[in-house]
Coordinates of N, CA and C in Angstrom, one line a residue:
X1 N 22.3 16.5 11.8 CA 21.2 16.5 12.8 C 20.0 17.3 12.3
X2 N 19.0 16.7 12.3 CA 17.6 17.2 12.0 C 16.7 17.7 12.8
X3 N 16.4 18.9 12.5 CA 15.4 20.1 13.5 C 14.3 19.1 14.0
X4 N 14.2 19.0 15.5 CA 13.1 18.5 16.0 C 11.8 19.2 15.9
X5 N 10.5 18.3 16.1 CA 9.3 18.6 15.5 C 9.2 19.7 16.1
X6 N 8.6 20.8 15.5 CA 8.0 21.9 16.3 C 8.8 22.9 16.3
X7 N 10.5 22.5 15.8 CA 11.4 23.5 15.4 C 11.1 24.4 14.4
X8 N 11.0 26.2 14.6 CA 10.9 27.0 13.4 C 12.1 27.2 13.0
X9 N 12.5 27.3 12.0 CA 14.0 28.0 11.0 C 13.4 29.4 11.3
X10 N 14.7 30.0 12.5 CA 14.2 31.7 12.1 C 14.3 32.3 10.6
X11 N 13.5 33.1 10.4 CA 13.3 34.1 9.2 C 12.5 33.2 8.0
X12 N 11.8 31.8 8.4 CA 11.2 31.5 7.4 C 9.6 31.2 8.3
X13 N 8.9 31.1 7.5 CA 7.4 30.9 7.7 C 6.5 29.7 8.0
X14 N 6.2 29.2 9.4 CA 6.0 27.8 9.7 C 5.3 27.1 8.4
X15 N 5.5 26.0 9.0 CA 4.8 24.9 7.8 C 3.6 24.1 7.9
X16 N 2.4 24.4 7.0 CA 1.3 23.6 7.9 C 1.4 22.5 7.7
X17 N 1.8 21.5 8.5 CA 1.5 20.5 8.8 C 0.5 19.5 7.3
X18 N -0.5 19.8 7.1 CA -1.3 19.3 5.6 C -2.4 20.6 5.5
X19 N -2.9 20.9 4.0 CA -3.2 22.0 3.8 C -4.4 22.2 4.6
X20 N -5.3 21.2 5.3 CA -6.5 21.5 5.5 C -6.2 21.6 7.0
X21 N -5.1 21.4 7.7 CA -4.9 21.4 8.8 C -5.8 22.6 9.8
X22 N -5.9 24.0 9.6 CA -6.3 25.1 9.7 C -7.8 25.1 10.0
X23 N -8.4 24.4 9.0 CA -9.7 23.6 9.1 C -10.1 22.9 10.5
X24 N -9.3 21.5 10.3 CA -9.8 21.5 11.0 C -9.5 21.3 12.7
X25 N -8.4 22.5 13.0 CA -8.2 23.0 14.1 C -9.6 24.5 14.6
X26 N -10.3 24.4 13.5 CA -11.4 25.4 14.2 C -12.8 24.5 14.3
X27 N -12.6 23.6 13.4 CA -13.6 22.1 13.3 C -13.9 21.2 14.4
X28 N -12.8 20.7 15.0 CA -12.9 19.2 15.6 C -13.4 19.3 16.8
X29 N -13.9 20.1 17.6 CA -14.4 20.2 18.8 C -16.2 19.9 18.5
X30 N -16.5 20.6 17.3 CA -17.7 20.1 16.5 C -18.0 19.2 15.9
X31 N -17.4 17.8 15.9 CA -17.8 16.5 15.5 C -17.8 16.0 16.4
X32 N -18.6 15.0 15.6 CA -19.4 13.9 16.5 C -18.5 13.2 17.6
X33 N -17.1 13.3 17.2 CA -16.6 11.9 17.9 C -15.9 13.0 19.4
X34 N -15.6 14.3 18.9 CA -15.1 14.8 19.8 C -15.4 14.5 21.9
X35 N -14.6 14.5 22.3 CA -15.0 14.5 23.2 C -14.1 15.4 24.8
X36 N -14.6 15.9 25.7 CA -14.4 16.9 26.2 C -12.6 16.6 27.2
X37 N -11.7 17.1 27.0 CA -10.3 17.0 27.3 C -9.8 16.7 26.0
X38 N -10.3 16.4 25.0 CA -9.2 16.0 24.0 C -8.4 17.9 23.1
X39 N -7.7 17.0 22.7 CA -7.5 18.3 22.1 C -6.6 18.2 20.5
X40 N -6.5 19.3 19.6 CA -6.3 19.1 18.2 C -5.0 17.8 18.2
X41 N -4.0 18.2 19.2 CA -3.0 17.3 18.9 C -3.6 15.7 18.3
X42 N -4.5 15.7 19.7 CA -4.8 14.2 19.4 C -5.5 13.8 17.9
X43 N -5.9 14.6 17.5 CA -7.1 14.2 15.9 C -6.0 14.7 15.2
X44 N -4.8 15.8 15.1 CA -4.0 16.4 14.1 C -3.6 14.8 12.9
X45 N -2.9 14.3 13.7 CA -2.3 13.0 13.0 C -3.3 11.9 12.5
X46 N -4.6 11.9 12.4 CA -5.9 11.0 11.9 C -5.9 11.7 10.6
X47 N -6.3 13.1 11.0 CA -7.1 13.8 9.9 C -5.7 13.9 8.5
X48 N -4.9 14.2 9.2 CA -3.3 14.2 8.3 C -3.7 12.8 7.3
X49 N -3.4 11.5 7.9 CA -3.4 10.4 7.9 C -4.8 10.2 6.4
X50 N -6.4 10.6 6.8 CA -6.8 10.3 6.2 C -6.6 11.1 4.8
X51 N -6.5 13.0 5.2 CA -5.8 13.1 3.9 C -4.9 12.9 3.0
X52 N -3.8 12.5 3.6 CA -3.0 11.7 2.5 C -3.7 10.9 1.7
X53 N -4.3 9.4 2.8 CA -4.5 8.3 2.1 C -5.6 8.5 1.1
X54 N -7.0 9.7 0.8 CA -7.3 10.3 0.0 C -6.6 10.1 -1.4
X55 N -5.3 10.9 -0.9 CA -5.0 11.6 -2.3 C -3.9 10.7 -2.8
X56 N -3.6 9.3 -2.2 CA -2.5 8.4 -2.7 C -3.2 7.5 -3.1
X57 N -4.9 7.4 -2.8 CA -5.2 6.3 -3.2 C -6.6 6.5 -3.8
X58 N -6.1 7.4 -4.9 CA -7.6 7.7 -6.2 C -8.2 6.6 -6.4
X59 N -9.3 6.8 -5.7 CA -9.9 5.3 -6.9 C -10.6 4.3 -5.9
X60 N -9.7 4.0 -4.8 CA -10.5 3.2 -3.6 C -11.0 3.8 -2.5
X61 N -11.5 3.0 -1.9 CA -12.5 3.6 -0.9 C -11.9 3.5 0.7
X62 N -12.1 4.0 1.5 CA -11.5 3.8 2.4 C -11.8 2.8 3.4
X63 N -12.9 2.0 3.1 CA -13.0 0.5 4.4 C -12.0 -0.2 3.7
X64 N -11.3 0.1 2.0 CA -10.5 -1.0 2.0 C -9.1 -0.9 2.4
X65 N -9.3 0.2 2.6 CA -8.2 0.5 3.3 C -7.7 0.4 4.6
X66 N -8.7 0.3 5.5 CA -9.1 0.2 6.7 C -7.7 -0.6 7.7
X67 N -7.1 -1.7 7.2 CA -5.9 -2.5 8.0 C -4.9 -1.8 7.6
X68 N -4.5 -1.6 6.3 CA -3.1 -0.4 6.0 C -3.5 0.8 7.1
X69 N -4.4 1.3 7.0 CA -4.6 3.2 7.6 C -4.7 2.6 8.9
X70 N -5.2 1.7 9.7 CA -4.7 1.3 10.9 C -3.4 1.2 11.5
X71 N -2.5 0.5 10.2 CA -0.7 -0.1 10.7 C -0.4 1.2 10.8
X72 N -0.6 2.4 9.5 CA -0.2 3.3 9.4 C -0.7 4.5 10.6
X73 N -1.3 4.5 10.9 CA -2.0 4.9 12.3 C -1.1 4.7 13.5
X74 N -0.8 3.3 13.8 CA 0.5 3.0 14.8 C 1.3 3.5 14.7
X75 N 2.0 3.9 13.5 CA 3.2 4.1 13.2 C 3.8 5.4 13.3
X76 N 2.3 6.3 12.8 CA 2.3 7.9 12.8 C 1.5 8.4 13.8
X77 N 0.9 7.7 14.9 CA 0.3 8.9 15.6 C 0.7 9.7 17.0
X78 N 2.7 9.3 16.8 CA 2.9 10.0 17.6 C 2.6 10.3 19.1
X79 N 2.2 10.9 19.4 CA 1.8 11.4 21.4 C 0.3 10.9 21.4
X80 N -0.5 10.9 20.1 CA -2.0 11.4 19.6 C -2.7 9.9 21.1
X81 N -3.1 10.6 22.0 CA -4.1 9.7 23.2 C -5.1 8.5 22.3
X82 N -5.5 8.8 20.8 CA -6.6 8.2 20.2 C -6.7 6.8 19.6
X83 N -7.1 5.7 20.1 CA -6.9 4.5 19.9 C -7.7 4.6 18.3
X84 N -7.1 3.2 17.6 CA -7.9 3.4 16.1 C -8.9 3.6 15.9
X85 N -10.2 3.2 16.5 CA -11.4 3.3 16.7 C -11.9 4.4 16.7
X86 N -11.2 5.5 17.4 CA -11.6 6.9 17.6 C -11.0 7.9 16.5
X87 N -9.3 7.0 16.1 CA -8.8 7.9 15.0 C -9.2 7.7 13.8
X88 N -10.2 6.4 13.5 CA -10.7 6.2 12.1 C -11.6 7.1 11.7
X89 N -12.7 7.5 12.5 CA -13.6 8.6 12.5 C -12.8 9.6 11.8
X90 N -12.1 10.0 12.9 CA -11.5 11.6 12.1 C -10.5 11.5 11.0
X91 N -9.9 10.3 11.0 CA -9.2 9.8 9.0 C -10.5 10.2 8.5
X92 N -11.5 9.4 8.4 CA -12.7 9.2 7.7 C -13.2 10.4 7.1
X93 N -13.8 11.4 8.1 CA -14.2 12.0 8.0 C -12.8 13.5 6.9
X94 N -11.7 13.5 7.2 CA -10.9 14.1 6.5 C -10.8 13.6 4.9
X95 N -10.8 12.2 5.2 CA -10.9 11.6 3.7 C -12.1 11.7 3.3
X96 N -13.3 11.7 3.7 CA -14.5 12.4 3.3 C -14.0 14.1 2.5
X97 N -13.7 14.7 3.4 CA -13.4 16.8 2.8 C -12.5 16.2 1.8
X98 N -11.9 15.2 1.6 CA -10.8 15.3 0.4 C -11.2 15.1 -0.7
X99 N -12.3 14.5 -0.9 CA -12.9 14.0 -2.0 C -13.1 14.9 -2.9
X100 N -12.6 15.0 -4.0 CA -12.6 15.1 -5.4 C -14.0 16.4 -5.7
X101 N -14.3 17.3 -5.9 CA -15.8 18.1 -5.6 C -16.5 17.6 -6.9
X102 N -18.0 17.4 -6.9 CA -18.3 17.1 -8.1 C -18.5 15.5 -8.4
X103 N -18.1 14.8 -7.3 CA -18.1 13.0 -7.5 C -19.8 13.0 -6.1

């Protein structure tokens, strides 16, 4: 049986979710797409989403990506209220911070 989401193992140290997560849970109320009742849950699983697909897919850009990061969007976003339209933004914009510094 496997620890349901949100489960901590006493005496060990939660796990962030993806490294930038921290970000931007002090961030997303300050972009553009935000809007008033939403809350990190709903963008957590976008921004996750775009940074992975960042860092799995060196090299391309992300409108080509655009119908995979959508399927994959269904699949992963969980409770997240955010239809793909709203969660591309905040993929986008995560896969934007992921970029490579210096390109």
């Amino acid at each position: 049986m496997s620890p349901q989401p949100g489960y901590q193992v006493p005496g060990r140290a939660p796990v962030e979710s993806f490294p930038d997560s921290g970000y931007w849970n002090q961030q997303f109320r300050s972009e553009p797409y935000f809007l008033e009742g939403d809350s990190y849950d709903d963008y957590e699983p976008a921004y996750r989403l775009g940074y992975q697909a960042r860092h799995q897919h060196p090299g391309r850009d992300f409108d080509s990506l655009d119908e995979q990061l959508q399927r994959d969007w269904a699949a992963s976003k969980g409770l997240s209220r955010l239809d793909w339209q709203r969660a591309r933004q905040a993929a986008l914009r995560a896969w934007e911070r992921g970029e490579p510094r210096g390109m």
